[in-house]
XYZ file of C-alpha atoms in Angstrom:
652
model
C -20.907 -20.189 29.179
C -21.580 -20.987 25.527
C -20.781 -18.647 22.472
C -24.358 -17.448 21.958
C -25.098 -16.522 25.624
C -21.702 -14.596 25.542
C -22.567 -13.003 22.478
C -26.004 -11.772 23.780
C -24.540 -10.247 27.045
C -22.098 -8.277 24.648
C -24.993 -6.927 22.540
C -24.208 -9.220 19.712
C -27.340 -10.068 17.527
C -26.083 -13.521 15.788
C -29.756 -13.911 14.088
C -31.172 -11.248 11.622
C -33.538 -10.996 8.779
C -31.864 -9.387 5.765
C -33.202 -6.773 3.345
C -34.642 -9.343 1.286
C -36.404 -10.909 4.364
C -34.204 -14.032 4.596
C -33.205 -15.337 8.151
C -29.496 -15.516 8.720
C -27.931 -17.138 11.577
C -24.242 -16.712 12.395
C -21.505 -19.785 12.120
C -20.341 -20.575 15.305
C -16.671 -20.405 13.969
C -17.223 -16.936 12.713
C -18.782 -15.854 16.057
C -15.938 -17.115 18.132
C -13.631 -15.147 15.949
C -15.945 -12.138 16.632
C -16.068 -12.488 20.292
C -12.193 -12.891 20.688
C -11.839 -9.833 18.696
C -13.829 -7.651 20.911
C -11.921 -6.011 23.854
C -12.688 -7.174 27.319
C -15.339 -4.998 29.149
C -15.909 -5.255 32.918
C -19.506 -5.750 33.532
C -21.238 -2.744 34.893
C -23.267 -3.353 38.111
C -24.899 0.129 38.854
C -25.369 1.646 35.149
C -25.578 -0.383 31.956
C -24.457 2.549 29.464
C -22.829 5.986 29.733
C -24.654 8.791 31.086
C -26.036 11.519 28.647
C -27.435 14.799 29.706
C -28.747 17.478 27.229
C -28.250 21.049 28.462
C -31.607 22.583 29.485
C -33.577 19.375 29.551
C -34.469 17.275 32.784
C -32.387 14.198 32.951
C -32.654 11.258 35.308
C -30.630 8.028 35.835
C -32.124 4.494 37.006
C -29.782 2.657 39.185
C -29.360 -1.120 38.647
C -30.574 -3.757 41.328
C -27.002 -4.501 42.585
C -26.841 -1.019 44.132
C -26.556 -0.732 47.767
C -28.162 2.442 48.860
C -27.178 5.220 49.517
C -24.749 6.045 46.667
C -22.454 8.706 46.190
C -21.180 10.046 43.216
C -19.147 12.912 41.462
C -18.292 14.185 38.243
C -14.592 14.672 37.406
C -12.802 16.304 34.651
C -9.182 15.053 35.123
C -8.557 15.934 38.922
C -11.307 18.589 39.252
C -14.519 17.762 40.596
C -17.373 19.545 38.724
C -20.237 18.253 40.849
C -20.937 15.686 43.291
C -23.887 14.484 45.607
C -25.421 11.385 47.434
C -28.810 9.601 46.523
C -30.854 7.426 48.510
C -33.084 6.762 45.500
C -32.640 4.250 42.351
C -33.911 6.962 40.182
C -32.472 10.467 40.595
C -32.309 13.651 38.438
C -29.143 15.488 37.682
C -28.279 19.175 38.144
C -29.842 21.364 35.438
C -26.563 23.576 35.178
C -23.820 21.042 34.400
C -21.313 22.396 31.864
C -21.228 21.077 28.390
C -18.312 18.542 28.124
C -17.249 14.947 28.339
C -16.539 14.027 31.900
C -16.255 10.726 33.923
C -18.670 9.598 36.542
C -17.698 7.888 39.721
C -20.123 5.918 41.721
C -19.563 4.281 45.139
C -22.328 2.668 47.200
C -23.018 1.631 50.681
C -20.950 -1.467 50.429
C -18.131 0.415 48.947
C -17.957 -0.883 45.610
C -17.235 1.707 42.878
C -17.780 2.065 39.176
C -16.902 4.636 36.620
C -18.671 5.489 33.278
C -18.340 8.514 30.859
C -20.698 11.282 31.815
C -21.446 13.445 28.548
C -23.252 16.724 28.837
C -24.423 17.720 25.074
C -26.020 20.744 23.630
C -29.749 19.777 23.024
C -29.153 19.355 19.176
C -26.286 19.445 16.596
C -25.899 22.679 14.615
C -28.835 23.430 12.604
C -27.120 25.394 10.041
C -27.647 29.035 9.400
C -29.720 28.863 5.821
C -33.089 28.223 4.977
C -32.781 25.838 1.760
C -29.823 25.701 -0.564
C -28.002 23.570 -2.822
C -24.278 22.024 -3.347
C -22.420 21.038 -6.440
C -21.132 17.442 -5.473
C -17.749 16.508 -7.276
C -15.444 13.744 -7.466
C -12.281 15.876 -6.809
C -9.656 13.483 -8.093
C -11.541 13.439 -11.419
C -11.530 17.146 -12.122
C -9.417 18.144 -15.208
C -7.647 21.481 -15.653
C -4.815 22.988 -17.680
C -2.664 23.108 -14.706
C -3.186 20.205 -12.488
C -0.880 17.033 -12.704
C -3.401 14.430 -13.729
C -5.923 14.556 -10.994
C -8.020 17.589 -9.412
C -6.277 19.216 -6.559
C -6.809 21.891 -3.922
C -6.425 24.754 -6.526
C -9.105 23.306 -8.846
C -11.153 23.117 -5.797
C -11.051 27.028 -5.354
C -12.084 26.934 -9.093
C -14.995 24.612 -8.379
C -16.160 26.838 -5.396
C -16.090 29.967 -7.522
C -17.916 27.886 -10.310
C -20.460 26.649 -7.904
C -20.827 30.243 -6.342
C -21.634 31.985 -9.895
C -24.201 29.469 -10.442
C -26.127 29.941 -6.921
C -24.861 26.932 -5.094
C -24.194 27.254 -1.433
C -21.276 25.016 -1.407
C -19.147 22.099 -3.013
C -19.791 18.600 -1.916
C -16.618 15.999 -2.119
C -15.546 12.610 -1.822
C -13.780 11.691 1.444
C -10.424 13.537 1.540
C -8.573 11.199 4.017
C -5.043 10.017 3.948
C -4.516 7.024 2.111
C -1.026 5.058 1.734
C 1.681 6.927 -0.239
C 3.432 3.901 -1.113
C 0.336 2.244 -2.493
C -1.203 4.790 -4.671
C -3.168 2.405 -6.876
C -5.229 1.460 -3.741
C -7.056 4.745 -4.438
C -10.455 4.024 -2.879
C -11.104 7.341 -0.794
C -13.493 5.020 1.489
C -10.605 2.900 2.436
C -8.254 5.085 4.381
C -5.116 5.084 6.373
C -6.331 7.387 8.541
C -9.244 9.624 8.833
C -7.659 12.140 10.969
C -5.462 13.524 8.128
C -5.493 14.444 4.363
C -4.583 12.785 1.329
C -1.259 14.661 0.270
C -2.024 13.950 -3.532
C -4.645 16.714 -3.541
C -1.767 19.239 -2.520
C -1.049 21.899 -5.733
C 2.633 21.610 -5.420
C 3.273 24.592 -7.639
C 1.393 26.649 -5.153
C 4.030 25.929 -2.287
C 6.374 28.712 -1.656
C 9.277 26.469 -1.582
C 8.409 24.623 -4.538
C 10.685 25.469 -8.050
C 9.707 24.105 -11.146
C 13.082 25.012 -12.443
C 14.743 22.505 -9.962
C 11.973 19.815 -10.563
C 13.208 16.962 -12.883
C 9.927 15.412 -13.883
C 7.954 18.415 -15.492
C 8.004 16.661 -19.141
C 5.855 13.784 -17.667
C 2.973 15.902 -16.445
C 1.361 16.860 -19.851
C 0.247 13.062 -20.672
C -1.022 12.548 -17.263
C -3.149 15.640 -18.078
C -4.611 13.997 -21.201
C -5.226 10.478 -19.725
C -9.052 9.412 -19.326
C -8.412 7.925 -15.955
C -6.125 9.089 -13.073
C -2.619 7.230 -13.281
C -2.274 7.318 -9.530
C 0.901 5.690 -9.481
C 2.515 7.975 -11.934
C 1.096 11.174 -10.255
C 2.024 9.910 -6.927
C 5.718 9.408 -8.219
C 6.015 13.168 -9.530
C 3.773 14.684 -6.358
C 6.136 13.062 -3.805
C 9.233 13.898 -5.705
C 8.163 17.424 -5.899
C 7.004 17.442 -2.036
C 10.282 16.059 -0.996
C 12.012 18.941 -3.315
C 9.756 21.595 -1.592
C 10.599 20.465 1.816
C 14.264 20.428 1.118
C 14.044 24.179 0.258
C 11.856 24.646 3.482
C 14.436 23.226 5.459
C 17.187 25.168 3.694
C 15.776 28.748 3.914
C 11.963 29.105 5.018
C 11.138 32.505 6.086
C 10.295 32.998 9.574
C 6.932 33.499 9.031
C 6.629 29.862 7.314
C 8.608 28.269 10.212
C 6.074 29.867 12.583
C 3.158 28.464 10.948
C 4.440 25.064 10.769
C 5.639 24.970 14.440
C 2.139 26.272 15.228
C 0.205 23.719 13.105
C 2.241 20.922 14.723
C 1.533 21.944 18.243
C -2.033 22.360 17.382
C -2.370 19.078 15.857
C -0.160 17.156 18.635
C 0.133 14.471 19.707
C -1.809 12.918 16.893
C 0.399 14.430 14.129
C 3.566 13.282 15.716
C 2.210 9.883 16.040
C 1.167 9.644 12.605
C 4.365 10.982 11.150
C 6.377 8.098 13.413
C 3.761 5.770 12.111
C 4.488 6.498 8.314
C 8.168 6.281 8.979
C 7.841 2.937 10.826
C 5.582 1.728 8.198
C 8.118 2.365 5.451
C 11.074 1.058 7.659
C 9.457 -2.424 8.338
C 7.290 -2.909 5.281
C 4.830 -5.164 6.978
C 1.628 -4.683 9.018
C 2.214 -3.131 12.471
C 1.084 -6.270 14.120
C 4.095 -7.639 12.742
C 6.606 -5.047 13.634
C 9.000 -5.312 16.521
C 7.296 -5.629 19.814
C 8.218 -2.194 20.951
C 6.510 -0.378 17.952
C 3.284 -2.541 17.765
C 1.519 0.332 20.323
C 1.699 3.707 20.125
C 4.263 5.329 22.483
C 4.835 9.019 22.770
C 8.066 8.848 24.551
C 9.181 6.294 21.873
C 7.801 8.674 19.224
C 10.116 11.315 20.894
C 13.118 9.440 20.837
C 12.690 8.307 17.053
C 12.322 11.797 16.225
C 15.743 12.793 17.919
C 17.426 10.388 15.971
C 18.189 9.529 12.352
C 14.741 9.515 11.419
C 13.884 13.055 12.433
C 14.131 14.667 8.834
C 11.714 12.236 7.669
C 9.226 12.523 10.309
C 9.209 16.401 9.864
C 8.662 15.584 6.142
C 5.346 13.783 6.668
C 4.208 16.599 9.231
C 5.246 19.185 6.662
C 3.157 17.709 3.972
C 0.072 17.457 6.298
C 0.673 21.195 7.005
C 0.916 21.976 3.280
C -2.613 20.120 2.625
C -4.095 21.488 5.723
C -3.281 25.191 4.836
C -4.555 24.678 1.098
C -7.781 23.007 2.167
C -8.306 25.900 4.646
C -7.879 28.339 1.926
C -10.848 26.616 -0.137
C -13.209 27.063 2.923
C -12.207 30.754 3.346
C -12.734 31.341 -0.146
C -16.142 29.791 0.188
C -16.946 32.038 3.218
C -15.688 34.953 1.408
C -18.059 34.434 -1.479
C -20.818 34.197 0.979
C -21.520 30.453 0.750
C -23.729 29.280 3.691
C -22.387 25.879 3.496
C -18.963 26.149 2.249
C -17.257 22.488 1.887
C -19.355 19.511 2.451
C -16.995 16.623 3.207
C -17.611 13.077 3.122
C -16.357 10.489 6.242
C -15.657 6.922 5.669
C -17.242 4.535 8.112
C -14.142 2.607 8.779
C -10.388 2.472 8.088
C -7.607 -0.043 6.667
C -6.644 -2.272 9.440
C -3.074 -1.841 8.787
C -3.104 1.919 8.704
C -2.712 4.744 11.370
C -6.012 4.924 13.104
C -6.146 1.176 13.640
C -2.578 1.139 15.126
C -3.427 4.286 17.331
C -6.700 3.065 18.740
C -6.285 -0.648 18.986
C -8.719 -0.697 21.900
C -11.516 1.437 20.113
C -10.793 -0.377 16.647
C -10.943 -4.111 16.045
C -8.729 -5.064 13.419
C -9.794 -8.635 12.934
C -13.255 -7.622 11.819
C -14.600 -5.894 8.828
C -17.563 -3.455 8.520
C -20.203 -4.223 5.944
C -23.741 -4.920 5.380
C -26.165 -7.979 5.034
C -27.755 -8.898 1.820
C -30.338 -6.677 0.119
C -31.931 -6.114 -3.034
C -28.822 -4.278 -4.705
C -26.279 -6.439 -3.186
C -27.786 -10.086 -2.998
C -24.427 -11.526 -1.464
C -24.019 -9.065 1.072
C -21.138 -6.471 1.727
C -17.934 -6.702 3.329
C -16.093 -3.196 2.956
C -12.864 -4.546 4.175
C -12.903 -1.862 6.828
C -12.154 -1.844 10.646
C -14.384 0.150 12.398
C -14.895 1.354 16.039
C -16.172 -1.209 18.851
C -18.390 0.028 21.785
C -16.368 -1.014 24.669
C -13.180 0.480 23.585
C -14.821 3.775 22.822
C -16.553 3.682 26.288
C -13.303 2.907 27.911
C -11.864 6.151 26.447
C -14.644 8.268 26.967
C -15.463 8.224 23.244
C -12.368 10.544 22.572
C -11.185 8.240 19.403
C -14.678 9.206 17.880
C -14.457 13.046 18.795
C -10.878 13.301 17.403
C -12.190 11.692 14.143
C -15.150 14.506 13.912
C -12.986 17.184 14.910
C -10.468 16.515 12.006
C -13.446 16.049 9.603
C -15.132 19.240 10.836
C -11.958 21.117 10.615
C -12.343 23.006 7.251
C -16.020 21.961 6.564
C -19.317 23.713 6.690
C -21.316 20.255 6.660
C -19.873 16.654 6.787
C -21.736 13.435 5.953
C -21.076 10.372 8.124
C -21.029 7.443 5.816
C -23.247 4.719 7.034
C -24.424 6.444 9.875
C -26.229 3.325 11.257
C -22.986 2.002 12.583
C -23.614 4.442 15.428
C -26.280 2.405 16.430
C -25.182 -1.230 15.455
C -22.356 -2.391 13.174
C -22.669 -5.250 11.008
C -19.241 -7.113 11.501
C -17.601 -9.931 9.285
C -14.942 -11.764 10.722
C -11.880 -12.243 8.273
C -12.011 -15.333 6.101
C -15.847 -15.351 6.099
C -18.672 -14.508 3.351
C -20.368 -11.346 3.673
C -23.632 -12.976 4.794
C -21.983 -14.767 7.923
C -21.644 -11.438 9.897
C -23.369 -10.348 12.875
C -25.048 -7.173 14.034
C -23.110 -5.455 17.149
C -25.036 -2.853 19.321
C -23.434 0.565 19.646
C -23.606 3.541 22.445
C -25.996 5.389 20.324
C -27.140 8.018 22.413
C -23.614 8.662 23.565
C -22.249 8.768 20.061
C -25.317 11.231 18.950
C -24.234 13.517 22.070
C -20.504 13.541 21.259
C -21.658 14.337 17.438
C -23.651 17.230 18.791
C -21.033 18.571 20.872
C -18.573 18.779 18.147
C -21.115 19.834 15.569
C -21.987 23.069 17.550
C -18.281 23.614 18.508
C -17.371 23.317 14.861
C -20.535 24.943 13.294
C -20.867 22.251 11.081
C -23.847 20.523 9.949
C -24.060 16.793 10.097
C -25.787 14.409 7.704
C -26.291 10.688 8.365
C -26.259 8.463 5.454
C -29.077 6.410 6.546
C -29.495 4.293 3.656
C -30.443 0.469 3.667
C -32.259 -1.834 6.220
C -32.994 0.569 9.200
C -34.000 -0.088 12.556
C -37.206 0.950 14.014
C -37.369 4.397 15.638
C -33.562 5.440 14.096
C -34.375 8.208 12.079
C -36.547 9.602 14.429
C -34.119 9.612 17.176
C -31.368 10.964 14.874
C -33.700 13.786 14.028
C -34.250 14.377 17.621
C -30.571 15.150 18.093
C -30.415 17.301 14.886
C -28.528 14.874 12.641
C -29.739 15.155 9.060
C -31.044 12.601 6.974
C -29.817 11.548 3.362
C -32.894 11.003 1.011
C -31.867 9.466 -2.387
C -34.674 9.821 -4.973
C -33.758 6.776 -6.785
C -34.865 4.760 -3.254
C -38.083 7.044 -2.435
C -40.612 4.965 -4.089
C -43.465 2.955 -2.562
C -44.510 -0.545 -2.706
C -45.750 -0.207 -6.243
C -42.728 1.488 -7.343
C -43.968 4.751 -7.848
C -41.719 7.946 -6.810
C -42.796 9.718 -3.616
C -43.998 13.516 -4.083
C -42.206 16.596 -3.025
C -44.007 16.465 0.265
C -42.531 13.254 1.440
C -39.006 14.643 1.830
C -38.069 15.901 5.375
C -36.695 19.629 6.047
C -33.679 18.514 7.728
C -32.062 16.383 4.996
C -29.847 16.191 1.787
C -31.821 15.248 -0.955
C -29.954 13.919 -4.124
C -30.983 11.678 -7.243
C -28.214 9.101 -6.940
C -25.063 8.793 -5.234
C -21.440 7.688 -6.247
C -22.398 3.953 -6.023
C -25.409 4.498 -8.183
C -25.770 5.077 -12.061
C -25.372 8.810 -13.331
C -28.754 9.991 -14.316
C -27.679 9.741 -18.236
C -26.836 6.136 -17.706
C -29.855 5.176 -15.458
C -31.909 6.620 -18.529
C -29.916 4.383 -20.974
C -29.942 1.247 -18.828
C -25.739 1.310 -19.173
C -25.450 0.520 -15.462
C -27.673 -2.856 -16.012
C -25.955 -3.840 -19.033
C -22.231 -2.974 -17.232
C -23.016 -5.180 -14.440
C -24.375 -8.207 -16.202
C -21.147 -7.882 -18.280
C -19.117 -8.342 -15.359
C -21.232 -10.854 -13.913
C -23.058 -9.075 -11.112
C -26.702 -9.067 -10.452
C -28.048 -5.572 -10.960
C -30.950 -6.427 -8.671
C -33.062 -5.015 -11.296
C -34.452 -6.060 -14.904
C -34.975 -3.935 -18.102
C -38.743 -4.202 -17.459
C -38.470 -2.992 -14.096
C -36.334 0.059 -15.108
C -38.864 0.740 -17.894
C -41.538 0.960 -15.266
C -39.208 3.032 -12.970
C -38.887 5.676 -16.102
C -42.564 5.630 -16.457
C -43.146 6.445 -12.665
C -40.553 9.044 -12.865
C -42.615 10.816 -15.664
C -45.862 10.382 -13.584
C -44.440 12.219 -10.797
C -43.069 14.966 -12.535
C -46.226 15.334 -14.610
C -48.193 15.296 -11.167
C -46.078 18.280 -10.002
C -46.531 20.291 -13.390
C -42.828 19.321 -14.611
C -43.222 18.773 -18.545
C -40.110 17.323 -19.560
C -37.800 14.247 -18.476
C -34.558 15.375 -18.338
C -31.909 16.156 -15.517
C -33.136 19.672 -15.240
C -36.752 18.531 -14.607
C -35.345 15.897 -11.942
C -33.681 18.946 -10.078
C -36.891 21.269 -10.435
C -38.646 18.527 -8.652
C -35.946 17.743 -5.690
C -35.741 21.871 -5.329
C -39.309 21.900 -4.487
C -38.930 19.852 -1.769
C -38.578 21.019 1.939
C -35.179 19.107 2.376
C -32.823 21.915 3.157
C -29.859 20.711 1.132
C -29.808 19.429 -2.348
C -26.508 17.716 -4.040
C -26.433 18.264 -7.793
C -23.985 15.673 -9.112
C -21.147 17.529 -11.633
C -20.945 14.074 -13.276
C -24.941 14.590 -14.178
C -24.788 18.136 -14.999
C -22.080 17.045 -17.664
C -24.177 14.043 -19.253
C -21.379 11.507 -18.039
C -22.927 7.958 -18.375
C -20.460 5.755 -16.326
C -20.731 5.808 -12.544
C -17.662 6.552 -10.260
C -17.853 3.355 -8.422
C -19.488 0.025 -8.946
C -19.890 -1.777 -5.415
C -18.475 -5.463 -5.494
C -15.630 -4.640 -8.156
C -11.873 -3.885 -7.826
C -10.197 -3.918 -11.191
C -13.123 -4.997 -13.225
C -14.155 -1.125 -13.337
C -12.126 1.985 -13.099
C -13.613 2.904 -9.704
C -12.383 5.973 -8.330
C -10.126 6.760 -11.451
C -12.634 8.236 -13.899
C -11.892 12.003 -14.866
C -14.357 14.422 -16.003
C -14.737 14.830 -19.866
C -13.636 18.591 -19.952
C -11.635 20.773 -18.243
C -12.886 22.943 -15.278
C -12.605 26.228 -17.162
C -15.165 24.601 -19.869
C -17.776 23.547 -17.483
C -19.535 26.774 -17.443
C -20.138 26.682 -21.268
C -20.905 22.826 -21.388
C -23.764 22.943 -19.040
C -27.179 24.596 -19.331
C -26.922 27.291 -16.835
C -29.987 29.035 -17.510
C -31.914 25.632 -16.997
C -30.082 24.841 -13.772
C -30.440 28.348 -12.098
C -34.443 28.211 -13.173
C -34.324 24.537 -11.472
C -32.665 25.817 -8.224
C -33.912 29.200 -8.396
C -35.522 28.910 -4.791
C -32.381 27.687 -3.319
C -29.779 30.322 -4.492
C -27.258 31.094 -1.745
C -27.944 33.955 0.593
C -31.390 33.129 1.918
C -31.171 33.082 5.815
C -33.455 31.204 7.907
């Protein structure tokens, strides 16, 4: 069997048309690497995909031609049989009263051949929210200034932001990903390149809020003031101080924590087991061996709970407990933020971003080696904004590995993300249907599209969304397959509409009636220019100075500005400032509006420029003023007037 035939059988699309209309064919050498990186999956004879049943809806399954009828089936949860039966037809209906959950379907035909596939019973839709139309204040948390933080925004600052947002009438606060990064590589600060999506970035902990922390016993206090004054986050210096302080707090906890604190810590560890214990062991091993996990001694190259138990009974026990303690502290403080939002009556609360993948040498890739392919990077083919294509350097899920594990790794990621959130945004949600994968060592335009079990992933998302009462928004920008948005909407997953992109073939901005109700609408994103920067062309000038094709000429930008004026005037909005744009967006039927704090403060430089690393201070820029001065720096009356129809408290 040649490479391209094998690829076709695995759902790998080796030719595609990019966003510029150009045809691409994958190089054979690249394809071979991709195929070798995929886990081996036994071919299905009876069913070609997992079975998905939506509660309250009729559901049937069509059997493959290889089945010798009659066929016996049973739906199993561990050792318990939930339902069973026999069919003599190739198309048969499932019982209508099956409980919601993730089960295994066992099939045996008349020839005694057996097969097993995941069987998912899902609610009809994901959680739809208990509000009509609302808005959220979107913030890069690391960039928040305050008179008390240690040079980057923290969870106490987040409480201040929640109070500010509530006073402005917002229903929540939207944040950059809070995923765990690498404590020994603090300069690798992109929140979209995590060590793990299951745990939190410890640098957001307000150490001084920990009961065990003593400023008197902390030697690094003199270094904090210069970090507060810096225009960019000095992650290396911040990390050095915070980890020193966290270790001091942990030592005090070990020496004399109250019974209440000890009990709360033990409860958290039990609640997050076994993943927390594995993560703690992984971090200790990573520091011990100082190399990627695939180069570790053989006995540690795969997660092993018995091995982890032995490790924590040895000389590394205290260090393992320290990692768990830090995660507990972060979880407690984030939980307090969501609880504050709830007390203030905010219908959304925290809106958290979820990265599309993980670093290949991080915990998630080690812990889920069957479901995550470390040799392949998630990216995107060429499009008008990124003409060379994109390689995000992140390892993503693969279909075969997820199916074997009944989608448990995907489910755990969702649970961790929804734990303290009223809404989450799945970055690059197109990856639930197909992922663009680039093998290591090849250019971004030499990747392939790989099909994913879209319906099963949507079903799991709906399950977790309802269980956690968490709205799910899918970032569906870019080249979208036909019917994708319709299927996503049918499952109750919201769309993500960016006004910058919502234009017709003539460049005209689309009117308010264009915007879908179940969607988050915003003018821009962290990867795009701020409103002030867009109006003064600074993004175009900066990209050109860095040798990057901005994908837009000055003439095109002038045309865009004219088109913006046209659409605003068409809707009886007479000005062109940010508040005019917010008034326009607030008039749409889309149920969530995100308002960037950088835009409100007139910041010109954008948080991130895709395709750059050190050429631009990505993920490092701090807000120009302190959090307690923000209310006086923005035009509160204009903001409230623009968003008046969306003030919190309006219930659907």
